[in-house]
CSV table of N, CA and C in Angstrom, one decimal:
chain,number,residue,atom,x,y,z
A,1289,UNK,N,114.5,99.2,85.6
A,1289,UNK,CA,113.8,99.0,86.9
A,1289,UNK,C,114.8,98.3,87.8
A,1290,UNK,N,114.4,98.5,89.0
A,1290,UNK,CA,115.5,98.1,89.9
A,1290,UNK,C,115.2,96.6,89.9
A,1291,UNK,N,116.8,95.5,90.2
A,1291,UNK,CA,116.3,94.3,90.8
A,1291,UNK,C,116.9,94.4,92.5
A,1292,UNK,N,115.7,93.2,92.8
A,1292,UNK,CA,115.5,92.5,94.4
A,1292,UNK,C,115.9,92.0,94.4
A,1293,UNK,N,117.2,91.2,95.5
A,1293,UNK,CA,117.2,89.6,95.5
A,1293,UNK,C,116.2,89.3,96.5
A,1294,UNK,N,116.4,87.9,96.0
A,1294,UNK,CA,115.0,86.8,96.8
A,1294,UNK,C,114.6,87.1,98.1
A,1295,UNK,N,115.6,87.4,98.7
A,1295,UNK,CA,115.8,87.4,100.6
A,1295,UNK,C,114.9,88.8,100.9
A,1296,UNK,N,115.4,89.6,100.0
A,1296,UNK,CA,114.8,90.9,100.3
A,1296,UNK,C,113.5,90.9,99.7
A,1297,UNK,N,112.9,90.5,98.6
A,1297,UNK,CA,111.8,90.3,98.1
A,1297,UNK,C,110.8,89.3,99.1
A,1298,UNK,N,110.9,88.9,99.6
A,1298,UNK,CA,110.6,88.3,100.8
A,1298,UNK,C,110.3,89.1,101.8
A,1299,UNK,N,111.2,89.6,102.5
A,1299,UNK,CA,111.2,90.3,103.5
A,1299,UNK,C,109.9,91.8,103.2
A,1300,UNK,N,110.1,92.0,102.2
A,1300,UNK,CA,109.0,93.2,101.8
A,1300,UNK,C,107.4,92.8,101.6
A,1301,UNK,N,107.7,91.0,101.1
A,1301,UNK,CA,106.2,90.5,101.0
A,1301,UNK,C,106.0,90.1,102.2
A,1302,UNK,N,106.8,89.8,103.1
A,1302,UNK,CA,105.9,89.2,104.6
A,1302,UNK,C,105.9,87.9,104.2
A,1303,UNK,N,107.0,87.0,103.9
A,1303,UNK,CA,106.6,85.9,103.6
A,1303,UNK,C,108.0,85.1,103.3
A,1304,UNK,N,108.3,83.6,103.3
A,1304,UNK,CA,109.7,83.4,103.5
A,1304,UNK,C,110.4,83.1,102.1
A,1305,UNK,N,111.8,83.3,102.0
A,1305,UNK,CA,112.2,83.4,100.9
A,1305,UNK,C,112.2,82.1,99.8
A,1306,UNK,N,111.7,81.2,101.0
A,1306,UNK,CA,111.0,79.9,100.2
A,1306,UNK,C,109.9,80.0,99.4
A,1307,UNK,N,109.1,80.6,99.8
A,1307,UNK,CA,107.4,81.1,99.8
A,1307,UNK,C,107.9,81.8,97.7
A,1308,UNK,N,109.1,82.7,97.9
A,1308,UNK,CA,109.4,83.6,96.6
A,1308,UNK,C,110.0,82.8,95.7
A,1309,UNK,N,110.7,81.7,95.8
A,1309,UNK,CA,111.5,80.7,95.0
A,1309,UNK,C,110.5,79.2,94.6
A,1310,UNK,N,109.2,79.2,95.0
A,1310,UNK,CA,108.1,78.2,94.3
A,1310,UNK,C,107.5,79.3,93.9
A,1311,UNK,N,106.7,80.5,94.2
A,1311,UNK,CA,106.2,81.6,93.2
A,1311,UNK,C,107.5,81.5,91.8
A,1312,UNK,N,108.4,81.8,92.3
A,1312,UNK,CA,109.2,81.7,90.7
A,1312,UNK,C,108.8,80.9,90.1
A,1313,UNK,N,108.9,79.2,90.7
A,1313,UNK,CA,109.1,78.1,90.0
A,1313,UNK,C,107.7,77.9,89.6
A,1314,UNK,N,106.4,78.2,90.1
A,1314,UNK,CA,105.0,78.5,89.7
A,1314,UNK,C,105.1,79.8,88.6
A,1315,UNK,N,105.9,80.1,88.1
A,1315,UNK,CA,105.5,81.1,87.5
A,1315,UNK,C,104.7,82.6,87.9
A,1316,UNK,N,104.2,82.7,89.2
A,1316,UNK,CA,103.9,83.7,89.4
A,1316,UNK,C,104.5,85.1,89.4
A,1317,UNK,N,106.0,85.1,89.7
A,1317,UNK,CA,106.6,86.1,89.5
A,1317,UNK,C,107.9,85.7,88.7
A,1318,UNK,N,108.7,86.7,88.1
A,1318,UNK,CA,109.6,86.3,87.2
A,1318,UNK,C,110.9,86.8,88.2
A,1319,UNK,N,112.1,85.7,87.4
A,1319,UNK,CA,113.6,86.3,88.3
A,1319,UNK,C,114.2,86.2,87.0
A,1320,UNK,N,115.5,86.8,87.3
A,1320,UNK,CA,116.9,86.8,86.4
A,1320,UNK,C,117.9,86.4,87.0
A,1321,UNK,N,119.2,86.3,86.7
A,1321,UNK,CA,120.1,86.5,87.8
A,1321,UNK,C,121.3,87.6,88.0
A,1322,UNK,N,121.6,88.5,88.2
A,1322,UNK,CA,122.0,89.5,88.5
A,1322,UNK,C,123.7,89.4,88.1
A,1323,UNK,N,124.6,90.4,88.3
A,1323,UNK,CA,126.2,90.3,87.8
A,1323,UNK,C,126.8,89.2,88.7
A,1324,UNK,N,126.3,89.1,89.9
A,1324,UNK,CA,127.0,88.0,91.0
A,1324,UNK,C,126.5,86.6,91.2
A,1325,UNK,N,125.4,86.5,89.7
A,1325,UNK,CA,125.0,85.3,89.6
A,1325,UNK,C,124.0,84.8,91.1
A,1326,UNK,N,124.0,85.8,91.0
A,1326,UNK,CA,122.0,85.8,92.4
A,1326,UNK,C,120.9,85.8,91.8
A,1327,UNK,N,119.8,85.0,92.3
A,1327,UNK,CA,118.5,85.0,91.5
A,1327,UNK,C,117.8,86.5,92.3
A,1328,UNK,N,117.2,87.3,91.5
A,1328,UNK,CA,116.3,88.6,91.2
A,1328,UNK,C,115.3,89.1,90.7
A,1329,UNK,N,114.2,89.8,91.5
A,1329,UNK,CA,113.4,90.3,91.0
A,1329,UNK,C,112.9,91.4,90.7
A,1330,UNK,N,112.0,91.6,89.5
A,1330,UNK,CA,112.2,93.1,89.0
A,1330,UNK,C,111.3,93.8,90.4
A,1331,UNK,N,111.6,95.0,90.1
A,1331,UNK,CA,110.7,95.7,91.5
A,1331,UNK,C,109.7,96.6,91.0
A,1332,UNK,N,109.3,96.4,90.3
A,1332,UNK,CA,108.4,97.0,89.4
A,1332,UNK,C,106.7,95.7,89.5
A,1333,UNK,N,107.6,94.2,89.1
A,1333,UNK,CA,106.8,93.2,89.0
A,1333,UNK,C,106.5,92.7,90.7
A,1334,UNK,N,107.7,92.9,91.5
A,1334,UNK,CA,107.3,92.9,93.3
A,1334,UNK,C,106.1,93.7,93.3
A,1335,UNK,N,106.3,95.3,93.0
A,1335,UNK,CA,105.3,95.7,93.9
A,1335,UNK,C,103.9,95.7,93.4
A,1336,UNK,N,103.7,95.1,91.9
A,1336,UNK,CA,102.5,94.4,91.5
A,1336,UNK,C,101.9,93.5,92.4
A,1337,UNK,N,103.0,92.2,92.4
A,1337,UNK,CA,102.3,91.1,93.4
A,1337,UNK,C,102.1,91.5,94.2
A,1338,UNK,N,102.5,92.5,95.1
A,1338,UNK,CA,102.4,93.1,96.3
A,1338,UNK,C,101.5,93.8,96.7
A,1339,UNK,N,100.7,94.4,95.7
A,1339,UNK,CA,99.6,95.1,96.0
A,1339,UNK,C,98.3,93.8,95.2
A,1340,UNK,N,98.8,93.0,94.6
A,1340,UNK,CA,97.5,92.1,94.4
A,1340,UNK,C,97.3,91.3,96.0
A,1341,UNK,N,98.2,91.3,96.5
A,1341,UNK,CA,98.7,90.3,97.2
A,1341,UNK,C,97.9,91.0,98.5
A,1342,UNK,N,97.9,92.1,98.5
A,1342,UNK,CA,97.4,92.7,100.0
A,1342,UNK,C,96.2,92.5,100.3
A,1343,UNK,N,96.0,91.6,101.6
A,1343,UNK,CA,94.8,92.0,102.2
A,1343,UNK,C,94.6,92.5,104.0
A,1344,UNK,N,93.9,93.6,103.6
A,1344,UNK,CA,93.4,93.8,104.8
A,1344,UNK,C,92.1,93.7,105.4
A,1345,UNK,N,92.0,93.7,106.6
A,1345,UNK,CA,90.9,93.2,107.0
A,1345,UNK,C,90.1,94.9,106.4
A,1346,UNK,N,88.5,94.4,106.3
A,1346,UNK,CA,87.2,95.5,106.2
A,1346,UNK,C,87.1,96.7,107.0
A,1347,UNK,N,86.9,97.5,106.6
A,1347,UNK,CA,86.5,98.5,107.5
A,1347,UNK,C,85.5,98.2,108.0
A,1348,UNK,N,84.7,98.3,109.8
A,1348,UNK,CA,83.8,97.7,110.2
A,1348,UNK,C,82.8,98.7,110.2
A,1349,UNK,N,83.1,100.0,110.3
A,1349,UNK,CA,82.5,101.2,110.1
A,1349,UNK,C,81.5,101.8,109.1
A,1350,UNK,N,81.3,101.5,108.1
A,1350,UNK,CA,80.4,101.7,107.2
A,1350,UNK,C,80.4,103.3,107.0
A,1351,UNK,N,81.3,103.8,106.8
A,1351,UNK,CA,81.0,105.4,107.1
A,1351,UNK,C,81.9,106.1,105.5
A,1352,UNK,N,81.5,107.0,104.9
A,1352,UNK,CA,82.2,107.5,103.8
A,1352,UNK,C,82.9,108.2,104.8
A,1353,UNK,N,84.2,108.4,104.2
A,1353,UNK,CA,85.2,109.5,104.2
A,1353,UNK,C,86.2,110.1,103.2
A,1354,UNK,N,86.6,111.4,103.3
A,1354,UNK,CA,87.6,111.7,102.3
A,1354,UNK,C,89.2,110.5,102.5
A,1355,UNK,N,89.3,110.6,103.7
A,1355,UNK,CA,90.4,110.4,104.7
A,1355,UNK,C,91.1,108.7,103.6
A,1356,UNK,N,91.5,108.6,102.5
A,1356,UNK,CA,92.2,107.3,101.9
A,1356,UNK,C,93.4,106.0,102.8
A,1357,UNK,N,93.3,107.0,103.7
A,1357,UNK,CA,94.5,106.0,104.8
A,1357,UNK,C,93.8,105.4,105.8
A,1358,UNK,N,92.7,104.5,105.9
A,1358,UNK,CA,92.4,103.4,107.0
A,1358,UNK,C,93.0,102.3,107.1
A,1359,UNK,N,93.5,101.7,108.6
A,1359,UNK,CA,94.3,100.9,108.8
A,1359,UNK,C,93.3,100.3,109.7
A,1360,UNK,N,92.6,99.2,109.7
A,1360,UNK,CA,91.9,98.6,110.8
A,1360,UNK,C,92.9,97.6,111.2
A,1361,UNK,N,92.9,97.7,112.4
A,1361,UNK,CA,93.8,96.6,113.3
A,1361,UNK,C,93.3,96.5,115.2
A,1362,UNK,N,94.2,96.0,115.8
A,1362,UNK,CA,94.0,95.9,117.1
A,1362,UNK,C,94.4,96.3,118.1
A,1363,UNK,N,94.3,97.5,118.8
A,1363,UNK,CA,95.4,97.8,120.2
A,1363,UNK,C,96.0,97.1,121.0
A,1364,UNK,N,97.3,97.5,120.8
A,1364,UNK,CA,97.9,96.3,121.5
A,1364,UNK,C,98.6,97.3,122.7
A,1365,UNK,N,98.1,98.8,122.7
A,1365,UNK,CA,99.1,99.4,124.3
A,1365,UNK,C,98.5,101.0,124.1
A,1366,UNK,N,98.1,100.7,125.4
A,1366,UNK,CA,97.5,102.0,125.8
A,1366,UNK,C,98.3,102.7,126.8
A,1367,UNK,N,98.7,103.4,126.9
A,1367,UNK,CA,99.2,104.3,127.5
A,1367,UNK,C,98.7,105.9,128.3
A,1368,UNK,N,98.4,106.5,129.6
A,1368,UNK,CA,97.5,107.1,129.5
A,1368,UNK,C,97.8,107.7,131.0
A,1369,UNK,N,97.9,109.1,131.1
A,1369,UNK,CA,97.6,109.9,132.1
A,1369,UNK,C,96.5,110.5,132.7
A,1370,UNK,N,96.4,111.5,133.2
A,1370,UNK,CA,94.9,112.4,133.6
A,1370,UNK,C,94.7,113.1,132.6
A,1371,UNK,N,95.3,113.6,131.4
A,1371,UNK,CA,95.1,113.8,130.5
A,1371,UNK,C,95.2,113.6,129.3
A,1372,UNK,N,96.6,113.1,128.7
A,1372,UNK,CA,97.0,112.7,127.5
A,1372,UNK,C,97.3,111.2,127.5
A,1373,UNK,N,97.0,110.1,126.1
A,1373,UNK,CA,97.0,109.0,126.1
A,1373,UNK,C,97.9,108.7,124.5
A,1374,UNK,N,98.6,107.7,125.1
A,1374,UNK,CA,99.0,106.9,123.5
A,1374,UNK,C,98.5,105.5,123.0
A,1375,UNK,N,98.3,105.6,121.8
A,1375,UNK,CA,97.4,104.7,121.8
A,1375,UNK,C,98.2,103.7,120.5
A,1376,UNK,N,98.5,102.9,120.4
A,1376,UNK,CA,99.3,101.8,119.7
A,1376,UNK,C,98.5,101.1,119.2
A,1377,UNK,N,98.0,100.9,117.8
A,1377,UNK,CA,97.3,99.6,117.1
A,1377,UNK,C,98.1,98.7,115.9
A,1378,UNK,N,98.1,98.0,115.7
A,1378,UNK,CA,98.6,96.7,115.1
A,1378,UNK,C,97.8,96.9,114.1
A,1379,UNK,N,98.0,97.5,112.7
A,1379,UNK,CA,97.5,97.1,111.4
A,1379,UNK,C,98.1,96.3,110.9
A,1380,UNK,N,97.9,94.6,110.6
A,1380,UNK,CA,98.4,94.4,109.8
A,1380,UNK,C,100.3,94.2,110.3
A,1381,UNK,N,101.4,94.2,109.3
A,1381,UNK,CA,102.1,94.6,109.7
A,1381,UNK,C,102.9,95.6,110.3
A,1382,UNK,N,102.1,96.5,110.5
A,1382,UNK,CA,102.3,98.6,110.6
A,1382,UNK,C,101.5,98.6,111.9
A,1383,UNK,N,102.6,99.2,112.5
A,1383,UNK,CA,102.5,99.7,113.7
A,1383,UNK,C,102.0,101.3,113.8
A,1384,UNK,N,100.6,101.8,114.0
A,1384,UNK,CA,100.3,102.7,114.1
A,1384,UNK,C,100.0,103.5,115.5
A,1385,UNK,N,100.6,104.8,115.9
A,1385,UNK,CA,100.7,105.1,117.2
A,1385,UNK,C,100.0,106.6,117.4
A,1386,UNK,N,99.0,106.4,118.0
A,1386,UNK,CA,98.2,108.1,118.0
A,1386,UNK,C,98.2,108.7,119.4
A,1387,UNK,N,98.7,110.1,119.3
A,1387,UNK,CA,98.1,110.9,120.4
A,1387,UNK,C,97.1,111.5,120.6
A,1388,UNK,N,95.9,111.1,121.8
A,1388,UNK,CA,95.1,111.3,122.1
A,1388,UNK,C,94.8,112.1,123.4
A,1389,UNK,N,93.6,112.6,123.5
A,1389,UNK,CA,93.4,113.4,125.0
A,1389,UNK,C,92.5,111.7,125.6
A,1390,UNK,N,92.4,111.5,127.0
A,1390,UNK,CA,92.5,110.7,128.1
A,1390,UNK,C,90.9,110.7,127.8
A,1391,UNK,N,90.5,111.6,127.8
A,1391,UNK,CA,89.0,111.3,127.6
A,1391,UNK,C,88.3,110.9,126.3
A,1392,UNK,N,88.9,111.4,125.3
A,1392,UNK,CA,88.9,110.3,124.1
A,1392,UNK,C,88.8,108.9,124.2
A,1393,UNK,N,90.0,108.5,124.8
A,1393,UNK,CA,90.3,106.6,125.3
A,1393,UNK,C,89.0,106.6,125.9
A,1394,UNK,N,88.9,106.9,126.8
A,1394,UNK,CA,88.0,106.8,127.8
A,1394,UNK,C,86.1,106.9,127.1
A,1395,UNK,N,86.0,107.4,126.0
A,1395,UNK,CA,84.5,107.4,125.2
A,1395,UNK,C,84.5,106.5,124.1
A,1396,UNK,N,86.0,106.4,123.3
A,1396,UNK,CA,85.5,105.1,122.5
A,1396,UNK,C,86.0,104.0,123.4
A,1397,UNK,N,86.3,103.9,124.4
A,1397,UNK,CA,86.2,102.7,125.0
A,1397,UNK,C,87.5,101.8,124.8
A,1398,UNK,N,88.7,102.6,124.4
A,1398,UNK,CA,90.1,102.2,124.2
A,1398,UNK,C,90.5,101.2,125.1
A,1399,UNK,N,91.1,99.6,124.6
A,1399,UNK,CA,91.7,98.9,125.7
A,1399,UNK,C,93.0,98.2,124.9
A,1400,UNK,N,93.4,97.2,125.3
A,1400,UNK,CA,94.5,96.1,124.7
A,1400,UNK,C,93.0,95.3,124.3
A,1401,UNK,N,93.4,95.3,123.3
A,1401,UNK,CA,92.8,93.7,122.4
A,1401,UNK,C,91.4,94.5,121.8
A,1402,UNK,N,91.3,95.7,122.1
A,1402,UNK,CA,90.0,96.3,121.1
A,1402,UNK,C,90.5,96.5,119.6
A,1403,UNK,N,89.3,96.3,118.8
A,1403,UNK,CA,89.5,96.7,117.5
A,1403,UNK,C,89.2,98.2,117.1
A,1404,UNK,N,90.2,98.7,116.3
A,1404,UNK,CA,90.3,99.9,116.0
A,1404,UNK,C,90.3,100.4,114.7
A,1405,UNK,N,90.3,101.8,114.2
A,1405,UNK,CA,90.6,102.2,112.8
A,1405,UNK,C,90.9,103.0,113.2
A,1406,UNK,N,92.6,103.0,112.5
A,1406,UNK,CA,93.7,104.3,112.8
A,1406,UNK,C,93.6,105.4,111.2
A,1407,UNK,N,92.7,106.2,111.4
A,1407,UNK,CA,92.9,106.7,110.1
A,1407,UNK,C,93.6,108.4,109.9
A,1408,UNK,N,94.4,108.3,109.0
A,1408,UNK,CA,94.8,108.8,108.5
A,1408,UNK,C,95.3,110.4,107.4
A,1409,UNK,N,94.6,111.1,107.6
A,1409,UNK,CA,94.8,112.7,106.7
A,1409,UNK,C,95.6,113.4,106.9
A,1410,UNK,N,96.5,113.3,106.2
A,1410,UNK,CA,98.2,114.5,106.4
A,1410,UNK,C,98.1,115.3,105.0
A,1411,UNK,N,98.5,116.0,105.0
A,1411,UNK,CA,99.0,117.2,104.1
A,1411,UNK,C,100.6,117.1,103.3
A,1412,UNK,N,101.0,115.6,104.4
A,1412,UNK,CA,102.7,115.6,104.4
A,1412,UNK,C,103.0,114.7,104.6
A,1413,UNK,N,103.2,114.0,103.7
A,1413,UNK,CA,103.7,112.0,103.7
A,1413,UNK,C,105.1,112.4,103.3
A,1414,UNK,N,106.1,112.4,104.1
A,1414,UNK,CA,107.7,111.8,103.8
A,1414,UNK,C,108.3,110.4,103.4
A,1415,UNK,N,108.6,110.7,101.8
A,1415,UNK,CA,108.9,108.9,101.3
A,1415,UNK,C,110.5,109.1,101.4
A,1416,UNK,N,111.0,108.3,102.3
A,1416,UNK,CA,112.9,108.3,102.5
A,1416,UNK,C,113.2,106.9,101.6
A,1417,UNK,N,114.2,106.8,100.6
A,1417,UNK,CA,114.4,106.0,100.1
A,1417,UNK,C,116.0,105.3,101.0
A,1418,UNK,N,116.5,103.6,100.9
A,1418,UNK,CA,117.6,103.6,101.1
A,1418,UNK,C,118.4,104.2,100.8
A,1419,UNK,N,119.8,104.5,102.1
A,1419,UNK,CA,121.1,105.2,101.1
A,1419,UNK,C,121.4,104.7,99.6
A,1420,UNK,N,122.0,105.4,99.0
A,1420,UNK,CA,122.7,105.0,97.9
A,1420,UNK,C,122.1,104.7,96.7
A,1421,UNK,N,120.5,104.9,97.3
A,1421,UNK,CA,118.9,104.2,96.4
A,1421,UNK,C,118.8,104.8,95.3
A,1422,UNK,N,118.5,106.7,95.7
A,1422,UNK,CA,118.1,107.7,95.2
A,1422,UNK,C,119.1,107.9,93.8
């Protein structure tokens, strides 16, 4: 499995690389130290903590759906002509951006600072790994 150093294991948890080096020293996650004598973590054990670790706010909606990708968050930019609108919400750390028709914005009542659920059904999720990753 691949190792992370600290900085970057950090950077992927949203959290500072101090925050990853008392998790070590707590035991919550384990390091080694790599050929250049750097502390590291497995990325296998990251993206464990990383998914225990995630919280998102509820869906407010109470609605079943097929649709597995809800992102509730907050508009932060609306954008909008006589007919077409872009609509920008803040999940979390994920910036989600939809094109909309002007009268859509206009029935759910689209603004800056409304709460929203950007959800999500593709047929076609592209996963790009860093250079040199693959």
């Amino acid at each position: 499995m691949a190792q992370i150093r600290i900085l970057e294991a950090a950077r992927f948890l949203g959290v500072s690389d101090d925050t990853v080096r008392r998790w070590i020293d707590g035991g919550v996650l384990g390091s080694t130290k790599d050929a250049a004598g750097k502390s590291v973590v497995d990325s296998l054990e990251l993206a464990t903590l990383a998914h225990r670790n995630a919280v998102l706010p509820g869906d407010p909606s109470d609605i079943g759906r097929s649709a597995r990708n809800r992102f509730v968050g907050i508009v932060t930019d609306v954008l909008q002509d006589t007919v077409m609108a872009q609509v920008e919400v803040q999940c979390g750390p994920h910036r989600v951006v939809s094109l909309m028709s002007s009268e859509a914005v206009r029935d759910l009542g689209l603004e800056k600072g409304s709460i929203a659920i950007a959800v999500v059904k593709a047929t076609t999720v592209i996963i790009e790994t860093p250079a040199g990753k693959a």
